[in-house]
């Protein structure tokens, strides 16, 4: 069972983006490991891609728990009943797991990443919560 700690970062409409412009394939975000303080840097599109696979692989109750832990609205949409979380600004949230290379600590990040106008992409980290270790638990994203 996935166990998230209380988020150390939640949605803020005033937060500065980590990316604002073209070349979204190079967009990267950086955060500090909650466990040891090491700097973690990830390519945003790679994190979103891996995170979508991870999030959709969770059980429905875990998907709901991840969304609501960050204060986001959870929904199941469309004929394929895909899980989604929406930010307070109405945009979809993208979740991903980031791991620290120094201590192996893991956290779930919530990303707001969208196209504002043609070829102008905005990306903001809008949530970070550590994953509590669970015996026998395996995750990837």
Coordinates of N, CA and C in Angstrom, one line a residue:
X1 N 0.8 -1.2 0.0 CA 0.0 0.0 0.0 C 0.9 1.2 0.0
X2 N 0.6 2.1 -0.9 CA 1.4 3.4 -1.0 C 1.0 4.3 0.2
X3 N 2.0 4.8 0.9 CA 1.9 5.7 2.0 C 2.6 7.0 1.8
X4 N 1.9 8.1 1.6 CA 2.5 9.4 1.4 C 2.5 10.1 2.8
X5 N 3.6 10.8 3.1 CA 3.6 11.7 4.2 C 2.9 13.0 3.9
X6 N 2.7 13.8 4.8 CA 2.1 15.1 4.6 C 3.0 15.9 3.6
X7 N 2.4 16.5 2.6 CA 3.2 17.2 1.6 C 4.0 18.4 2.2
X8 N 5.2 18.6 1.8 CA 6.0 19.7 2.2 C 5.8 20.9 1.3
X9 N 5.1 20.6 0.2 CA 4.8 21.7 -0.8 C 3.4 21.4 -1.4
X10 N 2.5 22.3 -1.4 CA 1.2 22.2 -2.0 C 1.0 23.4 -3.0
X11 N -0.1 23.3 -3.7 CA -0.4 24.3 -4.7 C -0.4 25.7 -4.2
X12 N 0.2 26.5 -5.1 CA 0.2 28.0 -4.8 C 0.1 28.7 -6.2
X13 N -0.9 29.5 -6.4 CA -1.0 30.2 -7.6 C 0.1 31.3 -7.9
X14 N 0.8 31.6 -6.8 CA 1.9 32.5 -6.9 C 3.3 31.9 -7.1
X15 N 3.4 30.6 -7.2 CA 4.7 30.0 -7.3 C 5.3 30.2 -8.7
X16 N 6.6 30.5 -8.7 CA 7.4 30.7 -9.9 C 7.5 29.4 -10.7
X17 N 7.4 29.5 -12.0 CA 7.6 28.3 -12.8 C 9.1 27.9 -12.9
X18 N 9.3 26.6 -13.2 CA 10.7 26.2 -13.5 C 10.9 26.3 -15.0
X19 N 9.9 26.4 -15.7 CA 10.0 26.6 -17.2 C 8.9 27.5 -17.7
X20 N 9.3 28.4 -18.6 CA 8.4 29.3 -19.2 C 8.9 29.7 -20.6
X21 N 8.5 29.0 -21.6 CA 8.9 29.3 -22.9 C 8.9 28.1 -23.9
X22 N 9.8 28.2 -24.9 CA 9.9 27.1 -25.9 C 10.8 26.0 -25.4
X23 N 11.1 25.1 -26.3 CA 12.1 24.0 -25.9 C 11.6 23.2 -24.7
X24 N 10.4 22.8 -24.7 CA 9.8 22.1 -23.6 C 10.5 20.7 -23.3
X25 N 11.2 20.2 -24.4 CA 11.9 19.0 -24.2 C 13.1 19.1 -23.3
X26 N 13.6 20.3 -23.1 CA 14.7 20.5 -22.2 C 14.3 21.0 -20.8
X27 N 13.0 21.2 -20.6 CA 12.4 21.7 -19.3 C 12.8 20.7 -18.2
X28 N 13.4 21.3 -17.1 CA 13.8 20.4 -16.0 C 13.4 21.1 -14.7
X29 N 13.1 20.3 -13.7 CA 12.8 20.9 -12.4 C 13.8 20.3 -11.4
X30 N 14.0 21.1 -10.4 CA 15.0 20.7 -9.3 C 14.3 20.8 -8.0
X31 N 14.5 19.9 -7.1 CA 14.0 20.0 -5.7 C 15.1 19.4 -4.8
X32 N 14.8 19.6 -3.5 CA 15.7 19.1 -2.5 C 15.1 17.8 -1.9
X33 N 15.9 16.8 -1.7 CA 15.5 15.5 -1.1 C 14.9 15.8 0.3
X34 N 13.8 15.4 0.6 CA 13.1 15.6 1.9 C 13.9 14.9 3.0
X35 N 14.6 13.8 2.7 CA 15.2 13.0 3.7 C 16.6 13.5 4.0
X36 N 17.5 13.8 2.9 CA 18.9 14.1 3.2 C 19.3 15.5 2.7
X37 N 18.5 16.2 2.0 CA 18.8 17.5 1.5 C 19.6 17.6 0.2
X38 N 19.8 16.4 -0.4 CA 20.5 16.4 -1.7 C 19.6 17.0 -2.8
X39 N 20.3 17.7 -3.8 CA 19.6 18.3 -4.9 C 19.2 17.2 -5.9
X40 N 18.0 17.2 -6.3 CA 17.5 16.2 -7.3 C 17.0 17.0 -8.5
X41 N 17.5 16.7 -9.7 CA 17.1 17.4 -10.9 C 16.5 16.3 -11.9
X42 N 15.3 16.6 -12.5 CA 14.7 15.7 -13.4 C 14.2 16.5 -14.7
X43 N 14.3 15.8 -15.8 CA 13.7 16.3 -17.0 C 12.2 16.2 -16.8
X44 N 11.5 17.3 -17.1 CA 10.0 17.4 -16.8 C 9.2 16.4 -17.7
X45 N 9.5 16.3 -19.0 CA 8.7 15.5 -19.9 C 9.0 14.0 -19.6
X46 N 10.2 13.6 -19.2 CA 10.5 12.3 -18.8 C 9.8 11.9 -17.5
X47 N 9.8 12.8 -16.6 CA 9.1 12.6 -15.3 C 7.6 12.4 -15.5
X48 N 7.0 13.3 -16.4 CA 5.6 13.2 -16.6 C 5.3 11.9 -17.3
X49 N 6.1 11.5 -18.3 CA 5.8 10.2 -19.0 C 5.9 9.0 -18.0
X50 N 6.9 8.9 -17.2 CA 7.1 7.8 -16.3 C 6.0 7.9 -15.2
X51 N 5.7 9.1 -14.8 CA 4.7 9.3 -13.8 C 3.3 8.9 -14.2
X52 N 2.9 9.2 -15.4 CA 1.6 8.8 -15.9 C 1.5 7.3 -15.8
X53 N 2.5 6.5 -16.2 CA 2.5 5.1 -16.2 C 2.4 4.6 -14.7
X54 N 3.1 5.3 -13.8 CA 3.1 4.9 -12.4 C 1.7 5.2 -11.8
X55 N 1.2 6.4 -12.0 CA -0.1 6.8 -11.4 C -1.2 5.9 -11.9
X56 N -1.3 5.6 -13.2 CA -2.3 4.8 -13.7 C -2.2 3.3 -13.3
X57 N -1.0 2.9 -12.9 CA -0.8 1.6 -12.4 C -1.2 1.4 -10.9
X58 N -1.5 2.5 -10.2 CA -1.9 2.4 -8.8 C -3.4 1.9 -8.8
X59 N -3.7 1.3 -7.6 CA -5.1 1.0 -7.4 C -5.9 2.3 -7.3
X60 N -7.2 2.2 -7.6 CA -8.1 3.4 -7.6 C -8.1 4.1 -6.3
X61 N -8.1 3.4 -5.2 CA -8.1 4.1 -3.9 C -6.7 4.8 -3.7
X62 N -5.6 4.2 -4.2 CA -4.3 4.9 -4.1 C -4.3 6.1 -5.0
X63 N -4.8 6.1 -6.2 CA -4.9 7.2 -7.0 C -5.7 8.4 -6.3
X64 N -6.8 8.0 -5.8 CA -7.6 9.0 -5.0 C -6.8 9.6 -3.9
X65 N -6.1 8.7 -3.1 CA -5.3 9.2 -2.0 C -4.2 10.1 -2.4
X66 N -3.5 9.8 -3.5 CA -2.4 10.7 -4.0 C -3.0 12.1 -4.3
X67 N -4.1 12.1 -5.1 CA -4.7 13.4 -5.4 C -5.2 14.2 -4.2
X68 N -5.9 13.6 -3.4 CA -6.5 14.3 -2.2 C -5.4 14.7 -1.2
X69 N -4.3 13.9 -1.1 CA -3.2 14.3 -0.2 C -2.6 15.6 -0.5
X70 N -2.6 15.9 -1.9 CA -2.1 17.2 -2.3 C -3.2 18.3 -2.4
X71 N -4.5 18.0 -2.0 CA -5.6 18.9 -2.0 C -6.1 19.1 -3.4
X72 N -6.0 18.1 -4.2 CA -6.5 18.2 -5.6 C -7.8 17.4 -5.8
X73 N -8.5 17.8 -6.8 CA -9.8 17.1 -7.1 C -9.6 15.9 -7.9
X74 N -10.0 14.7 -7.5 CA -9.9 13.4 -8.2 C -11.1 13.1 -9.0
X75 N -10.9 12.6 -10.2 CA -12.0 12.2 -11.0 C -11.6 11.0 -11.9
X76 N -12.6 10.3 -12.4 CA -12.4 9.2 -13.3 C -13.2 9.6 -14.6
X77 N -12.5 9.7 -15.7 CA -13.1 10.3 -16.9 C -13.0 9.4 -18.1
X78 N -14.0 9.6 -19.0 CA -14.0 9.0 -20.3 C -14.4 7.5 -20.3
X79 N -14.6 6.9 -21.5 CA -15.0 5.5 -21.6 C -14.0 4.5 -21.1
X80 N -12.7 5.0 -21.0 CA -11.7 4.1 -20.5 C -11.5 4.3 -19.0
X81 N -12.3 5.2 -18.4 CA -12.3 5.4 -17.0 C -10.8 5.7 -16.5
X82 N -10.2 6.7 -17.1 CA -8.9 7.1 -16.7 C -8.9 8.0 -15.5
X83 N -7.9 7.8 -14.6 CA -7.9 8.7 -13.4 C -7.2 10.0 -13.7
X84 N -7.8 11.1 -13.1 CA -7.2 12.4 -13.3 C -7.3 13.1 -11.9
X85 N -6.4 14.0 -11.7 CA -6.4 15.0 -10.6 C -6.3 16.4 -11.2
X86 N -7.1 17.3 -10.7 CA -7.1 18.6 -11.1 C -6.6 19.6 -10.1
X87 N -5.7 20.5 -10.5 CA -5.2 21.6 -9.6 C -6.4 22.5 -9.3
X88 N -6.3 23.3 -8.3 CA -7.3 24.4 -8.0 C -7.5 25.3 -9.2
X89 N -6.5 25.5 -10.1 CA -6.6 26.3 -11.2 C -7.4 25.6 -12.4
X90 N -7.8 24.4 -12.2 CA -8.5 23.6 -13.2 C -7.7 22.8 -14.1
X91 N -6.4 23.0 -14.1 CA -5.5 22.2 -15.0 C -5.3 20.8 -14.4
X92 N -4.9 19.9 -15.3 CA -4.6 18.5 -14.9 C -3.3 18.5 -14.2
X93 N -3.2 17.7 -13.1 CA -1.9 17.5 -12.4 C -1.2 16.3 -13.0
X94 N 0.1 16.4 -13.1 CA 0.9 15.3 -13.5 C 1.7 14.8 -12.3
X95 N 1.7 13.6 -11.9 CA 2.4 13.0 -10.8 C 3.6 12.2 -11.3
X96 N 4.6 12.2 -10.5 CA 5.8 11.4 -10.8 C 6.5 11.1 -9.5
X97 N 7.2 10.0 -9.4 CA 8.1 9.6 -8.3 C 9.5 10.0 -8.6
X98 N 10.1 10.7 -7.7 CA 11.5 11.1 -7.8 C 12.3 10.4 -6.7
X99 N 13.5 9.8 -7.0 CA 14.3 9.1 -6.1 C 15.6 9.9 -5.9
X100 N 16.1 9.9 -4.7 CA 17.4 10.5 -4.4 C 18.5 9.5 -4.6
X101 N 19.5 9.9 -5.4 CA 20.6 9.0 -5.6 C 21.5 8.9 -4.4
X102 N 21.5 9.8 -3.4 CA 22.3 9.7 -2.3 C 21.7 8.7 -1.2
X103 N 20.4 8.9 -0.9 CA 19.8 8.2 0.2 C 18.7 7.2 -0.2
X104 N 18.4 7.2 -1.4 CA 17.3 6.3 -2.0 C 15.9 6.7 -1.4
X105 N 15.8 7.9 -0.8 CA 14.5 8.4 -0.4 C 13.7 8.7 -1.7
X106 N 12.4 8.5 -1.5 CA 11.5 8.8 -2.7 C 10.4 9.8 -2.3
X107 N 10.0 10.5 -3.3 CA 8.9 11.5 -3.1 C 8.0 11.5 -4.3
X108 N 6.8 11.8 -4.1 CA 5.9 12.1 -5.2 C 5.8 13.6 -5.5
X109 N 6.0 14.0 -6.7 CA 5.8 15.4 -7.1 C 4.6 15.6 -7.9
X110 N 3.9 16.7 -7.7 CA 2.8 17.1 -8.6 C 3.2 18.2 -9.4
X111 N 3.1 18.1 -10.7 CA 3.6 19.1 -11.7 C 2.4 19.7 -12.4
X112 N 2.4 21.0 -12.6 CA 1.5 21.7 -13.4 C 2.3 22.0 -14.7
X113 N 2.0 21.4 -15.8 CA 2.7 21.6 -17.1 C 1.7 21.8 -18.2
X114 N 1.7 22.9 -18.9 CA 0.7 23.1 -19.9 C 1.3 24.1 -20.9
X115 N 0.6 24.1 -22.1 CA 0.9 25.1 -23.2 C 0.0 26.3 -23.0
X116 N 0.6 27.4 -22.8 CA -0.1 28.7 -22.6 C -0.5 29.3 -24.0
X117 N 0.4 29.2 -24.9 CA 0.1 29.7 -26.3 C 1.0 28.8 -27.2
X118 N 0.8 28.8 -28.5 CA 1.6 28.0 -29.3 C 3.1 28.1 -29.0
X119 N 3.7 27.0 -28.7 CA 5.1 26.9 -28.4 C 5.6 27.6 -27.2
X120 N 4.7 27.9 -26.3 CA 5.1 28.5 -25.0 C 4.5 27.6 -23.9
X121 N 5.4 26.9 -23.2 CA 5.0 25.9 -22.2 C 5.4 26.4 -20.8
X122 N 4.5 26.2 -19.9 CA 4.8 26.7 -18.5 C 4.8 25.4 -17.6
X123 N 5.8 25.3 -16.8 CA 5.9 24.2 -15.9 C 6.2 24.6 -14.5
X124 N 5.4 24.1 -13.5 CA 5.6 24.5 -12.1 C 5.5 23.3 -11.2
X125 N 6.4 23.1 -10.3 CA 6.2 22.1 -9.3 C 5.2 22.6 -8.3
X126 N 4.1 21.8 -8.1 CA 3.0 22.3 -7.3 C 2.7 21.3 -6.1
X127 N 3.6 20.4 -5.9 CA 3.5 19.5 -4.7 C 4.7 18.6 -4.6
X128 N 5.0 18.3 -3.3 CA 6.1 17.3 -3.0 C 5.7 16.7 -1.7
X129 N 5.7 15.3 -1.7 CA 5.4 14.6 -0.5 C 6.3 13.3 -0.5
X130 N 6.9 13.0 0.6 CA 7.8 11.9 0.8 C 6.9 10.6 0.8
X131 N 7.5 9.5 0.2 CA 6.8 8.2 0.3 C 7.4 7.5 1.5
X132 N 6.5 7.1 2.4 CA 6.9 6.3 3.6 C 7.3 4.9 3.1
X133 N 8.3 4.3 3.6 CA 8.7 3.0 3.2 C 7.8 2.0 3.7
X134 N 7.5 1.0 2.8 CA 6.6 -0.1 3.2 C 7.3 -1.4 2.9
X135 N 7.3 -2.3 3.8 CA 8.0 -3.6 3.5 C 7.5 -4.3 2.3
X136 N 8.3 -4.7 1.4 CA 7.9 -5.4 0.2 C 7.3 -4.5 -0.9
X137 N 7.3 -3.3 -0.7 CA 6.7 -2.3 -1.7 C 7.7 -2.1 -2.8
X138 N 7.2 -2.1 -4.1 CA 8.1 -1.8 -5.2 C 7.4 -0.8 -6.1
X139 N 8.2 0.3 -6.5 CA 7.6 1.4 -7.2 C 8.6 1.7 -8.3
X140 N 8.1 2.3 -9.4 CA 8.9 2.9 -10.4 C 8.2 4.0 -11.1
X141 N 8.9 5.0 -11.4 CA 8.4 6.2 -12.2 C 9.5 7.2 -12.1

